[in-house]
C-alpha positions as semicolon CSV with decimal commas, in nm:
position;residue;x (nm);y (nm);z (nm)
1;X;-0,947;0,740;4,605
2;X;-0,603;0,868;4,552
3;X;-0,579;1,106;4,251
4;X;-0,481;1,061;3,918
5;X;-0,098;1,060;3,873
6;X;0,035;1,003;3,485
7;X;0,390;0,972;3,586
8;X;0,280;0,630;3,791
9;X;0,222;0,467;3,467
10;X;0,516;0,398;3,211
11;X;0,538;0,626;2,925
12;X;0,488;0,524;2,599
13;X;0,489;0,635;2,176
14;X;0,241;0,594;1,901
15;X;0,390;0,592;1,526
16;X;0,253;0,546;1,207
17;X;0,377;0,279;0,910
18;X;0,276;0,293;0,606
19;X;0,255;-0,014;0,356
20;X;0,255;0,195;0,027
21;X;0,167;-0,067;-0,250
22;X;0,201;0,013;-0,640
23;X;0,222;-0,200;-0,921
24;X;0,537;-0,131;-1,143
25;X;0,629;-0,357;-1,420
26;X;0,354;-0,575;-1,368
27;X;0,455;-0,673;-1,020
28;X;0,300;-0,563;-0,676
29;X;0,566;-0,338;-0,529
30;X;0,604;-0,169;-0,205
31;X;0,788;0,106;-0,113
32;X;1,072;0,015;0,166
33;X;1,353;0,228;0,307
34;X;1,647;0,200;0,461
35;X;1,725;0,289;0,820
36;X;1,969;0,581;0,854
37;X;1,936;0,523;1,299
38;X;1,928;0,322;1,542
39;X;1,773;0,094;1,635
40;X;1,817;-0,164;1,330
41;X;2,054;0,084;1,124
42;X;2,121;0,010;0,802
43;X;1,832;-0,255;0,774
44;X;1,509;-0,195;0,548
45;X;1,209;-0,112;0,669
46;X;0,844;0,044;0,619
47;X;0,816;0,417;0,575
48;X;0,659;0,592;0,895
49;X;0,730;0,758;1,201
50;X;0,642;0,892;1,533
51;X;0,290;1,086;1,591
52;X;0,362;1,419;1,714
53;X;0,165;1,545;2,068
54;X;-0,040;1,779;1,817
55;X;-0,202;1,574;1,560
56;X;-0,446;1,280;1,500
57;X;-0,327;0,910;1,343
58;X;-0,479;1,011;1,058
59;X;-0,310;1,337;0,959
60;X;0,021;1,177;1,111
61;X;0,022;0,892;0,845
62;X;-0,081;1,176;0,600
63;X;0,226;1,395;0,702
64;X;0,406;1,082;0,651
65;X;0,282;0,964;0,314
66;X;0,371;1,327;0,222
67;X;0,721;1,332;0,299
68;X;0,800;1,039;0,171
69;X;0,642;1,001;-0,155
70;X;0,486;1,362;-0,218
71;X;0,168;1,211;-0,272
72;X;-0,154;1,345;-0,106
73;X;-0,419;1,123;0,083
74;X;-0,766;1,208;-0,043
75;X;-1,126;1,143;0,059
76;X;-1,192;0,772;-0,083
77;X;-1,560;0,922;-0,238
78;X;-1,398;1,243;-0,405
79;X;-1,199;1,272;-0,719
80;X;-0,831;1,193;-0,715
81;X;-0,609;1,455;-0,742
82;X;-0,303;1,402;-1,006
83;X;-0,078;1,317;-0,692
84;X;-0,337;1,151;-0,446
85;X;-0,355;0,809;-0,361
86;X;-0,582;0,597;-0,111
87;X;-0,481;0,581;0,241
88;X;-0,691;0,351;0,497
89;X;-0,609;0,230;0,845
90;X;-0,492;-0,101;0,812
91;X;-0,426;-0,262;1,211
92;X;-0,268;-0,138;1,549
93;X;0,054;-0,367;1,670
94;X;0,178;-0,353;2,020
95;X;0,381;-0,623;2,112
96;X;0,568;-0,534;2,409
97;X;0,909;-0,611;2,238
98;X;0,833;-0,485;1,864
99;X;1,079;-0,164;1,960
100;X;1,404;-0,233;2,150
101;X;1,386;0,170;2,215
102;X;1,055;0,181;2,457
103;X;0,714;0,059;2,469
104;X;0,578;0,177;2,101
105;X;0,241;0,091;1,961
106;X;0,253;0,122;1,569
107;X;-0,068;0,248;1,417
108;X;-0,061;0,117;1,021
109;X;-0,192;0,239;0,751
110;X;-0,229;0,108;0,393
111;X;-0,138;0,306;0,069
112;X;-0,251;0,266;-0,224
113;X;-0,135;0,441;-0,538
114;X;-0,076;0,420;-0,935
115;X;0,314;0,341;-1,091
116;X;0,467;0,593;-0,922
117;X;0,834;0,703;-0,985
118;X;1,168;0,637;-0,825
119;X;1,103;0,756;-0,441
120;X;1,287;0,984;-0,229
121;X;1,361;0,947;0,103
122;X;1,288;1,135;0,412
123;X;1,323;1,197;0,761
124;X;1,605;0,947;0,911
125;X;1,582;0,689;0,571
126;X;1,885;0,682;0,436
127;X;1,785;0,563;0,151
128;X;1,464;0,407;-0,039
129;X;1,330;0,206;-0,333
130;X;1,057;-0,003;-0,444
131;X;1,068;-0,392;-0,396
132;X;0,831;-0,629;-0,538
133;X;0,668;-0,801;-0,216
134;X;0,781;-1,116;-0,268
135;X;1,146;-0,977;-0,232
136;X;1,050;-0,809;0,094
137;X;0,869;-1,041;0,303
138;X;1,189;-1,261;0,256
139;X;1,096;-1,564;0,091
140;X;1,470;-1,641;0,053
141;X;1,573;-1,521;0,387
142;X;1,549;-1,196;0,412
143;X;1,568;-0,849;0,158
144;X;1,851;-0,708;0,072
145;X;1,994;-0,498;-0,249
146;X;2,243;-0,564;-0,474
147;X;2,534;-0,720;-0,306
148;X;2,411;-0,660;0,048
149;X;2,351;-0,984;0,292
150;X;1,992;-1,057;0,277
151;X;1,837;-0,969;0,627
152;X;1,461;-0,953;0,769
153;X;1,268;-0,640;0,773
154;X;1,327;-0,391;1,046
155;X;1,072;-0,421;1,352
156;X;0,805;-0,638;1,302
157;X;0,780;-0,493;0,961
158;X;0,745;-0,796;0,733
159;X;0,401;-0,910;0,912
160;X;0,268;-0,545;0,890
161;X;0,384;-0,559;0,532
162;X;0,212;-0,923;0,466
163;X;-0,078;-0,809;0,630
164;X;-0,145;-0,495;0,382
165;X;-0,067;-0,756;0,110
166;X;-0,351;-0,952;0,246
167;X;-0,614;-0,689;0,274
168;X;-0,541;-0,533;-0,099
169;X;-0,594;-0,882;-0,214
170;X;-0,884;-0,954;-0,003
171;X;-1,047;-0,586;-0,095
172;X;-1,002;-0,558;-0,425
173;X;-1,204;-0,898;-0,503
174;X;-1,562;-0,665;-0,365
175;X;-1,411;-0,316;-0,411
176;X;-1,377;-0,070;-0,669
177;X;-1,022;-0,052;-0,490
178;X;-0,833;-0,188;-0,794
179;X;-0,871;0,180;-0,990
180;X;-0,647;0,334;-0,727
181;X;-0,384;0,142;-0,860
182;X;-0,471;0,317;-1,210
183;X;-0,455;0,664;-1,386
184;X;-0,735;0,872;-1,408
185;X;-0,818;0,692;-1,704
186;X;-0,698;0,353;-1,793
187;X;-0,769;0,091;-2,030
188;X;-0,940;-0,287;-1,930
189;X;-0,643;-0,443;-1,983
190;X;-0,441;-0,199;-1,756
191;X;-0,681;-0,264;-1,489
192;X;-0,648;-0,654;-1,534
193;X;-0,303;-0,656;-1,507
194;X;-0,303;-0,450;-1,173
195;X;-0,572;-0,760;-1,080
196;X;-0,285;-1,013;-1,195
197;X;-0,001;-0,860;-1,028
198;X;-0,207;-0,795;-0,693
199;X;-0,313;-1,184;-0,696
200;X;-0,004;-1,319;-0,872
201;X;-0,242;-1,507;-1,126
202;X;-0,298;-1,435;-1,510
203;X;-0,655;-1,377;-1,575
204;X;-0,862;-1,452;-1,929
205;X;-0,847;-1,122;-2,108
206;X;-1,241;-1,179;-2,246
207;X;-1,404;-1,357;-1,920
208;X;-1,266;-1,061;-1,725
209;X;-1,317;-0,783;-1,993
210;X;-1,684;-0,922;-1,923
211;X;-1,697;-0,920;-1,553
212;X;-1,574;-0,542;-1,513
213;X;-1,794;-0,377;-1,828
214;X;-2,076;-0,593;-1,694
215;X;-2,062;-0,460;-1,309
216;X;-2,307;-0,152;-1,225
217;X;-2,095;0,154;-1,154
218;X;-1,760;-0,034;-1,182
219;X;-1,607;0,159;-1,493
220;X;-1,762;0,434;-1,682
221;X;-1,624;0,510;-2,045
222;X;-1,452;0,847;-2,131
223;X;-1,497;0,866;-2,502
224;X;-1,128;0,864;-2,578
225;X;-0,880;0,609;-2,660
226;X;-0,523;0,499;-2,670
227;X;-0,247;0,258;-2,788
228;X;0,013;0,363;-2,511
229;X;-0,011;-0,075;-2,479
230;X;0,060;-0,072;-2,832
231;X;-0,112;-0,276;-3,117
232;X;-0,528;-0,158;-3,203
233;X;-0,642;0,131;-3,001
234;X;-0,840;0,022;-2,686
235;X;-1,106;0,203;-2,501
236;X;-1,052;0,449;-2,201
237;X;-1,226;0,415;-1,896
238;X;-1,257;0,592;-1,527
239;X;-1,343;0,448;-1,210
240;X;-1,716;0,476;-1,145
241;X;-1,940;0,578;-0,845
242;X;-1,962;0,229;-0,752
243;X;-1,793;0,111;-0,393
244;X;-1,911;-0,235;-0,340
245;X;-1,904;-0,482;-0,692
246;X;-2,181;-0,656;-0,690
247;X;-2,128;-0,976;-0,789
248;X;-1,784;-0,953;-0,662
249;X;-1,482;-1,012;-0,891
250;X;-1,390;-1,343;-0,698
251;X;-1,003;-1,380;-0,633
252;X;-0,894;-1,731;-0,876
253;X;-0,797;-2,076;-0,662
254;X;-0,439;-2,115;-0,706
């Protein structure tokens, strides 16, 4: 048996995307940027980059979520700092042809974080913003800002994208996962409308008021509340020890 040579085989990179999700003015955003290099320059795009020959995939998307946002991944079963958010792996894509540069294989990971403010880009992004989904995945033939021609995302972005979309929606019906998308403490109806924007349905303020005080471990009450929504002052909750909701807060037939 001949021995093991590495430079018979065709080299190729690992990177990281991110599909950082947020809901800002009660739609489901996510945070694109705009490429400052080849290949696809000046076309939008998910945050990431390569993995360096020193780390792991999962403190390369950290590094990542990090320099683009500022925002800290944290352990899903500890407290959340002020400036963490929830960061899972989300589905390896290696199409031969996704990179025109070399054979890449793209390691994504899903964010998940409360409103968060204007971002700031990083690396080679020229330039970034938040986009409700809808916008991005190109319903209308592509994304593009303000008078710019409307063009797909970068890569094979926009099915990494709609596949983040997908498992929010899908997790959030049997996971506490909804609070990430909160404060530290939030009312019911800031937690429904993170449901609502998420699904793109409007829920019934009392059935689901119901469903989430009624589910062991779900929401816990802090003693204080608040009229930051305006009108009487409503309770304040935080996001309890609970993981799994059992029964599951079933996503509506539209």
């Amino acid at each position: 048996m001949s021995p093991y040579d590495p430079s018979a085989f065709p080299p190729f990179a690992v990177t990281v995307d991110l599909v950082v999700l947020t809901v800002r003015k009660h739609a489901l955003c996510a945070l694109a940027v705009r490429r400052g290099e080849p290949p696809f320059q000046g076309r939008w795009a998910l945050p990431g980059g390569f993995v360096r020959a020193d780390e792991d995939l999962a403190a390369a998307a950290a590094r990542e979520l990090a320099e683009e946002t500022g925002l800290l991944a944290h352990d899903p079963v500890a407290p959340s700092p002020v400036n963490g958010a929830h960061l899972e792996q989300l589905a390896t894509y290696g199409d031969p042809e996704r990179d025109p540069r070399m054979r890449v294989v793209s390691v994504a990971h899903l964010v998940l974080a409360p409103d968060l403010p204007a971002p700031r880009p990083g690396g080679d992004a020229h330039s970034a913003r938040w986009a409700p989904v809808g916008e991005l995945l190109g319903q209308e033939g592509g994304f593009g800002r303000g008078g710019e021609q409307p063009a797909p995302l970068a890569f094979d972005h926009a099915r990494i994208l709609s596949d983040g979309v997908e498992r929010a929606r899908s997790k959030i019906e049997y996971s506490s996962l909804a609070t990430a998308f909160c404060p530290q403490e939030f009312t019911v109806g800031e937690l429904r409308r993170v449901y609502e924007a998420v699904w793109g349905v409007v829920l019934d303020p009392r059935n689901f008021h119901r469903k989430v005080t009624g589910t062991p471990g779900f929401l816990v009450p802090t003693g204080g509340t608040t009229t930051r929504q305006g009108g009487r002052p409503a309770q304040l909750f935080r996001a309890g020890g609970a993981t799994l909701l059992n029964p599951p807060m079933l996503r509506p037939e539209v």
